[in-house]
Amino acid sequence: MKTISENACFGGTQGVYSHGSEATGGDMTFGLFLPAEAKEGPVPVLWYLSGLTCTHENAMTKAGAQAHAAEQGIALIFPDTSPRGDGVADDDAFDLGKGAGFYVDATQDPWAPNFRMWTYVTEELPKLVFDSFALDPERQAITGHSMGGHGALTAAMRLPGRFRSVSAFSAICNPTESDWGQKQFAAYLGEDRDAWAAHDATRLMDEKGFDGPMLLDTGTADQFYDLLRPEALAAAIARRRQQATLRLQPGYDHSYFFVSSFIGEHVDFHAEALYA
């Protein structure tokens, strides 16, 4: 692992690091905020999964999460959204290829050799960070925005017992029934729709649910609202009687202005679960 940068930040350290990845077959970069408490011992962790076109840097510099995490003594991890490099397959569209890994392990060419973001985010990167930094693996929570909200919700439901809480901003809630999902799943996973089900938060809610609190925010002026399908997840939550808070925020769109407006409430929500 190589240190790219480390900066003092709200009494702690905002670092950026790179490492070779077996999962993606190349170098990967991630951001990690460590609060001051990490100097004394392992601290709780909040994972932040980013959306389409983003790298590790977008949320790290735009969400404003560090100030709130520092107040709560929580670390923040910002993974990248896809493999990178000259030899990695790509597409001219912004919603496929680099920056659009969708947190799945691709099985189809030309994506399969590198696009294994599920394994990277749920197995490889956690092992690296917990082996290398003062982080508490018994106190983890997860959040994300848009495609990252989809990733956070599916990880929380597919990995029971790992995350104490889950939240999302503008999540892609029902990708198997949306153009943000059908296109990518067909490319990465093939035409067998049964293989898509494990990456659909609405279907996972019906099948598994989540053993903990959930918080979901979506803006009423979100320009991609029809692609997100929050109403489908809301219906599944109601059917399952899942513990959850779903909020439609009047006038907010899909941007980081929306995320930064409510990130403090999300960090506080996770802190309550992480310190319970």
mmCIF file of N, CA and C in Angstrom, residues 13-89:
data_model
loop_
_atom_site.group_PDB
_atom_site.id
_atom_site.type_symbol
_atom_site.label_atom_id
_atom_site.label_comp_id
_atom_site.label_asym_id
_atom_site.label_seq_id
_atom_site.Cartn_x
_atom_site.Cartn_y
_atom_site.Cartn_z
ATOM 1 N N THR A 13 -7.081 12.800 10.493
ATOM 2 C CA THR A 13 -6.292 12.740 9.259
ATOM 3 C C THR A 13 -7.144 12.257 8.102
ATOM 4 N N GLN A 14 -7.128 13.020 7.006
ATOM 5 C CA GLN A 14 -7.733 12.565 5.759
ATOM 6 C C GLN A 14 -6.620 12.045 4.872
ATOM 7 N N GLY A 15 -6.623 10.737 4.642
ATOM 8 C CA GLY A 15 -5.599 10.123 3.825
ATOM 9 C C GLY A 15 -6.146 9.612 2.516
ATOM 10 N N VAL A 16 -5.263 9.485 1.537
ATOM 11 C CA VAL A 16 -5.559 8.831 0.264
ATOM 12 C C VAL A 16 -4.464 7.806 0.028
ATOM 13 N N TYR A 17 -4.859 6.583 -0.320
ATOM 14 C CA TYR A 17 -3.918 5.476 -0.426
ATOM 15 C C TYR A 17 -4.207 4.668 -1.687
ATOM 16 N N SER A 18 -3.182 4.029 -2.217
ATOM 17 C CA SER A 18 -3.353 3.143 -3.360
ATOM 18 C C SER A 18 -2.720 1.796 -3.046
ATOM 19 N N HIS A 19 -3.189 0.771 -3.762
ATOM 20 C CA HIS A 19 -2.668 -0.574 -3.525
ATOM 21 C C HIS A 19 -2.980 -1.437 -4.735
ATOM 22 N N GLY A 20 -2.203 -2.489 -4.900
ATOM 23 C CA GLY A 20 -2.492 -3.464 -5.932
ATOM 24 C C GLY A 20 -3.665 -4.331 -5.527
ATOM 25 N N SER A 21 -4.575 -4.586 -6.473
ATOM 26 C CA SER A 21 -5.784 -5.347 -6.171
ATOM 27 C C SER A 21 -5.825 -6.627 -6.991
ATOM 28 N N GLU A 22 -5.947 -7.755 -6.302
ATOM 29 C CA GLU A 22 -6.149 -9.020 -7.004
ATOM 30 C C GLU A 22 -7.549 -9.070 -7.608
ATOM 31 N N ALA A 23 -8.527 -8.483 -6.915
ATOM 32 C CA ALA A 23 -9.909 -8.539 -7.386
ATOM 33 C C ALA A 23 -10.077 -7.842 -8.726
ATOM 34 N N THR A 24 -9.469 -6.669 -8.878
ATOM 35 C CA THR A 24 -9.669 -5.887 -10.103
ATOM 36 C C THR A 24 -8.480 -5.961 -11.062
ATOM 37 N N GLY A 25 -7.413 -6.624 -10.654
ATOM 38 C CA GLY A 25 -6.277 -6.817 -11.540
ATOM 39 C C GLY A 25 -5.475 -5.570 -11.829
ATOM 40 N N GLY A 26 -5.483 -4.611 -10.904
ATOM 41 C CA GLY A 26 -4.711 -3.381 -11.096
ATOM 42 C C GLY A 26 -4.653 -2.588 -9.816
ATOM 43 N N ASP A 27 -4.137 -1.384 -9.911
ATOM 44 C CA ASP A 27 -4.059 -0.519 -8.733
ATOM 45 C C ASP A 27 -5.406 0.123 -8.446
ATOM 46 N N MET A 28 -5.741 0.209 -7.168
ATOM 47 C CA MET A 28 -6.970 0.870 -6.716
ATOM 48 C C MET A 28 -6.602 1.953 -5.713
ATOM 49 N N THR A 29 -7.439 2.984 -5.651
ATOM 50 C CA THR A 29 -7.216 4.115 -4.752
ATOM 51 C C THR A 29 -8.442 4.279 -3.856
ATOM 52 N N PHE A 30 -8.208 4.609 -2.584
ATOM 53 C CA PHE A 30 -9.316 4.867 -1.669
ATOM 54 C C PHE A 30 -8.954 5.995 -0.719
ATOM 55 N N GLY A 31 -9.981 6.648 -0.190
ATOM 56 C CA GLY A 31 -9.801 7.672 0.824
ATOM 57 C C GLY A 31 -10.183 7.118 2.185
ATOM 58 N N LEU A 32 -9.504 7.578 3.227
ATOM 59 C CA LEU A 32 -9.796 7.160 4.598
ATOM 60 C C LEU A 32 -9.631 8.341 5.533
ATOM 61 N N PHE A 33 -10.727 8.707 6.223
ATOM 62 C CA PHE A 33 -10.652 9.704 7.276
ATOM 63 C C PHE A 33 -10.580 8.993 8.616
ATOM 64 N N LEU A 34 -9.544 9.314 9.382
ATOM 65 C CA LEU A 34 -9.386 8.780 10.733
ATOM 66 C C LEU A 34 -9.567 9.916 11.729
ATOM 67 N N PRO A 35 -10.521 9.794 12.650
ATOM 68 C CA PRO A 35 -10.692 10.838 13.668
ATOM 69 C C PRO A 35 -9.563 10.781 14.687
ATOM 70 N N ALA A 36 -9.490 11.795 15.518
ATOM 71 C CA ALA A 36 -8.415 11.864 16.513
ATOM 72 C C ALA A 36 -8.397 10.642 17.420
ATOM 73 N N GLU A 37 -9.553 10.056 17.702
ATOM 74 C CA GLU A 37 -9.645 8.906 18.607
ATOM 75 C C GLU A 37 -8.892 7.686 18.103
ATOM 76 N N ALA A 38 -8.623 7.627 16.791
ATOM 77 C CA ALA A 38 -7.900 6.475 16.234
ATOM 78 C C ALA A 38 -6.471 6.400 16.743
ATOM 79 N N LYS A 39 -5.945 7.502 17.274
ATOM 80 C CA LYS A 39 -4.598 7.471 17.856
ATOM 81 C C LYS A 39 -4.569 6.659 19.142
ATOM 82 N N GLU A 40 -5.735 6.485 19.771
ATOM 83 C CA GLU A 40 -5.820 5.778 21.042
ATOM 84 C C GLU A 40 -6.256 4.327 20.887
ATOM 85 N N GLY A 41 -6.876 3.987 19.769
ATOM 86 C CA GLY A 41 -7.358 2.629 19.576
ATOM 87 C C GLY A 41 -8.364 2.553 18.453
ATOM 88 N N PRO A 42 -8.851 1.343 18.138
ATOM 89 C CA PRO A 42 -9.756 1.155 16.997
ATOM 90 C C PRO A 42 -11.059 1.940 17.156
ATOM 91 N N VAL A 43 -11.503 2.530 16.045
ATOM 92 C CA VAL A 43 -12.715 3.355 16.021
ATOM 93 C C VAL A 43 -13.753 2.719 15.097
ATOM 94 N N PRO A 44 -15.036 3.071 15.277
ATOM 95 C CA PRO A 44 -16.078 2.580 14.365
ATOM 96 C C PRO A 44 -15.865 3.099 12.947
ATOM 97 N N VAL A 45 -16.505 2.420 11.992
ATOM 98 C CA VAL A 45 -16.284 2.701 10.572
ATOM 99 C C VAL A 45 -17.609 2.945 9.866
ATOM 100 N N LEU A 46 -17.651 3.998 9.048
ATOM 101 C CA LEU A 46 -18.760 4.234 8.128
ATOM 102 C C LEU A 46 -18.226 4.187 6.706
ATOM 103 N N TRP A 47 -18.683 3.228 5.941
ATOM 104 C CA TRP A 47 -18.333 3.116 4.531
ATOM 105 C C TRP A 47 -19.230 4.034 3.714
ATOM 106 N N TYR A 48 -18.632 4.727 2.726
ATOM 107 C CA TYR A 48 -19.399 5.579 1.820
ATOM 108 C C TYR A 48 -19.132 5.109 0.391
ATOM 109 N N LEU A 49 -20.148 4.559 -0.272
ATOM 110 C CA LEU A 49 -20.032 4.108 -1.653
ATOM 111 C C LEU A 49 -20.579 5.185 -2.582
ATOM 112 N N SER A 50 -19.784 5.558 -3.562
ATOM 113 C CA SER A 50 -20.137 6.680 -4.441
ATOM 114 C C SER A 50 -20.894 6.218 -5.678
ATOM 115 N N GLY A 51 -21.376 7.199 -6.432
ATOM 116 C CA GLY A 51 -22.239 6.944 -7.574
ATOM 117 C C GLY A 51 -21.545 7.011 -8.906
ATOM 118 N N LEU A 52 -22.344 6.955 -9.966
ATOM 119 C CA LEU A 52 -21.855 6.952 -11.338
ATOM 120 C C LEU A 52 -20.925 8.133 -11.612
ATOM 121 N N THR A 53 -19.866 7.868 -12.327
ATOM 122 C CA THR A 53 -18.817 8.794 -12.774
ATOM 123 C C THR A 53 -17.855 9.194 -11.659
ATOM 124 N N CYS A 54 -18.143 8.806 -10.414
ATOM 125 C CA CYS A 54 -17.308 9.257 -9.293
ATOM 126 C C CYS A 54 -16.062 8.392 -9.119
ATOM 127 N N THR A 55 -15.067 8.977 -8.462
ATOM 128 C CA THR A 55 -13.919 8.247 -7.941
ATOM 129 C C THR A 55 -14.016 8.271 -6.417
ATOM 130 N N HIS A 56 -12.931 7.899 -5.746
ATOM 131 C CA HIS A 56 -12.884 8.006 -4.281
ATOM 132 C C HIS A 56 -12.991 9.458 -3.826
ATOM 133 N N GLU A 57 -12.690 10.393 -4.726
ATOM 134 C CA GLU A 57 -12.469 11.780 -4.334
ATOM 135 C C GLU A 57 -13.755 12.592 -4.189
ATOM 136 N N ASN A 58 -14.803 12.250 -4.951
ATOM 137 C CA ASN A 58 -15.988 13.120 -4.977
ATOM 138 C C ASN A 58 -16.596 13.317 -3.602
ATOM 139 N N ALA A 59 -16.960 12.233 -2.948
ATOM 140 C CA ALA A 59 -17.567 12.350 -1.620
ATOM 141 C C ALA A 59 -16.571 12.871 -0.600
ATOM 142 N N MET A 60 -15.329 12.494 -0.754
ATOM 143 C CA MET A 60 -14.287 12.910 0.179
ATOM 144 C C MET A 60 -14.158 14.428 0.223
ATOM 145 N N THR A 61 -14.355 15.083 -0.924
ATOM 146 C CA THR A 61 -14.165 16.533 -0.999
ATOM 147 C C THR A 61 -15.464 17.325 -1.044
ATOM 148 N N LYS A 62 -16.611 16.681 -1.357
ATOM 149 C CA LYS A 62 -17.853 17.421 -1.560
ATOM 150 C C LYS A 62 -18.931 17.159 -0.513
ATOM 151 N N ALA A 63 -18.894 16.013 0.146
ATOM 152 C CA ALA A 63 -20.003 15.651 1.031
ATOM 153 C C ALA A 63 -19.948 16.379 2.365
ATOM 154 N N GLY A 64 -18.762 16.763 2.808
ATOM 155 C CA GLY A 64 -18.630 17.430 4.100
ATOM 156 C C GLY A 64 -18.834 16.504 5.282
ATOM 157 N N ALA A 65 -18.540 15.231 5.092
ATOM 158 C CA ALA A 65 -18.807 14.250 6.148
ATOM 159 C C ALA A 65 -17.785 14.277 7.269
ATOM 160 N N GLN A 66 -16.565 14.735 6.997
ATOM 161 C CA GLN A 66 -15.498 14.622 7.987
ATOM 162 C C GLN A 66 -15.795 15.385 9.278
ATOM 163 N N ALA A 67 -16.368 16.579 9.172
ATOM 164 C CA ALA A 67 -16.655 17.360 10.375
ATOM 165 C C ALA A 67 -17.608 16.607 11.296
ATOM 166 N N HIS A 68 -18.614 15.980 10.716
ATOM 167 C CA HIS A 68 -19.588 15.243 11.507
ATOM 168 C C HIS A 68 -18.987 13.952 12.052
ATOM 169 N N ALA A 69 -18.180 13.270 11.226
ATOM 170 C CA ALA A 69 -17.540 12.040 11.687
ATOM 171 C C ALA A 69 -16.555 12.330 12.816
ATOM 172 N N ALA A 70 -15.854 13.466 12.745
ATOM 173 C CA ALA A 70 -14.911 13.832 13.806
ATOM 174 C C ALA A 70 -15.647 14.046 15.125
ATOM 175 N N GLU A 71 -16.816 14.660 15.080
ATOM 176 C CA GLU A 71 -17.597 14.880 16.296
ATOM 177 C C GLU A 71 -18.014 13.563 16.932
ATOM 178 N N GLN A 72 -18.243 12.544 16.108
ATOM 179 C CA GLN A 72 -18.719 11.258 16.609
ATOM 180 C C GLN A 72 -17.589 10.244 16.806
ATOM 181 N N GLY A 73 -16.362 10.592 16.408
ATOM 182 C CA GLY A 73 -15.251 9.656 16.553
ATOM 183 C C GLY A 73 -15.354 8.462 15.625
ATOM 184 N N ILE A 74 -15.823 8.708 14.403
ATOM 185 C CA ILE A 74 -16.054 7.648 13.421
ATOM 186 C C ILE A 74 -15.126 7.811 12.225
ATOM 187 N N ALA A 75 -14.561 6.714 11.742
ATOM 188 C CA ALA A 75 -13.757 6.724 10.522
ATOM 189 C C ALA A 75 -14.665 6.657 9.299
ATOM 190 N N LEU A 76 -14.199 7.222 8.190
ATOM 191 C CA LEU A 76 -14.920 7.186 6.920
ATOM 192 C C LEU A 76 -14.038 6.542 5.866
ATOM 193 N N ILE A 77 -14.590 5.614 5.105
ATOM 194 C CA ILE A 77 -13.854 4.977 4.011
ATOM 195 C C ILE A 77 -14.560 5.296 2.702
ATOM 196 N N PHE A 78 -13.787 5.805 1.731
ATOM 197 C CA PHE A 78 -14.311 6.193 0.422
ATOM 198 C C PHE A 78 -13.646 5.343 -0.659
ATOM 199 N N PRO A 79 -14.213 4.196 -1.036
ATOM 200 C CA PRO A 79 -13.624 3.400 -2.124
ATOM 201 C C PRO A 79 -13.878 4.043 -3.485
ATOM 202 N N ASP A 80 -13.129 3.596 -4.480
ATOM 203 C CA ASP A 80 -13.414 3.983 -5.860
ATOM 204 C C ASP A 80 -14.636 3.204 -6.341
ATOM 205 N N THR A 81 -15.152 3.593 -7.503
ATOM 206 C CA THR A 81 -16.376 2.983 -8.026
ATOM 207 C C THR A 81 -16.133 1.948 -9.117
ATOM 208 N N SER A 82 -14.881 1.809 -9.555
ATOM 209 C CA SER A 82 -14.596 0.855 -10.623
ATOM 210 C C SER A 82 -13.089 0.674 -10.725
ATOM 211 N N PRO A 83 -12.648 -0.353 -11.466
ATOM 212 C CA PRO A 83 -11.222 -0.448 -11.787
ATOM 213 C C PRO A 83 -10.815 0.678 -12.728
ATOM 214 N N ARG A 84 -9.525 0.946 -12.762
ATOM 215 C CA ARG A 84 -8.979 1.997 -13.627
ATOM 216 C C ARG A 84 -7.770 1.450 -14.381
ATOM 217 N N GLY A 85 -7.283 2.217 -15.328
ATOM 218 C CA GLY A 85 -6.068 1.846 -16.031
ATOM 219 C C GLY A 85 -6.290 1.694 -17.520
ATOM 220 N N ASP A 86 -5.199 1.784 -18.268
ATOM 221 C CA ASP A 86 -5.279 1.749 -19.733
ATOM 222 C C ASP A 86 -5.807 0.421 -20.258
ATOM 223 N N GLY A 87 -5.535 -0.669 -19.566
ATOM 224 C CA GLY A 87 -5.959 -1.977 -20.054
ATOM 225 C C GLY A 87 -7.343 -2.397 -19.611
ATOM 226 N N VAL A 88 -8.056 -1.525 -18.896
ATOM 227 C CA VAL A 88 -9.384 -1.854 -18.371
ATOM 228 C C VAL A 88 -10.447 -1.497 -19.404
ATOM 229 N N ALA A 89 -11.380 -2.408 -19.621
ATOM 230 C CA ALA A 89 -12.457 -2.172 -20.588
ATOM 231 C C ALA A 89 -13.268 -0.941 -20.205
#
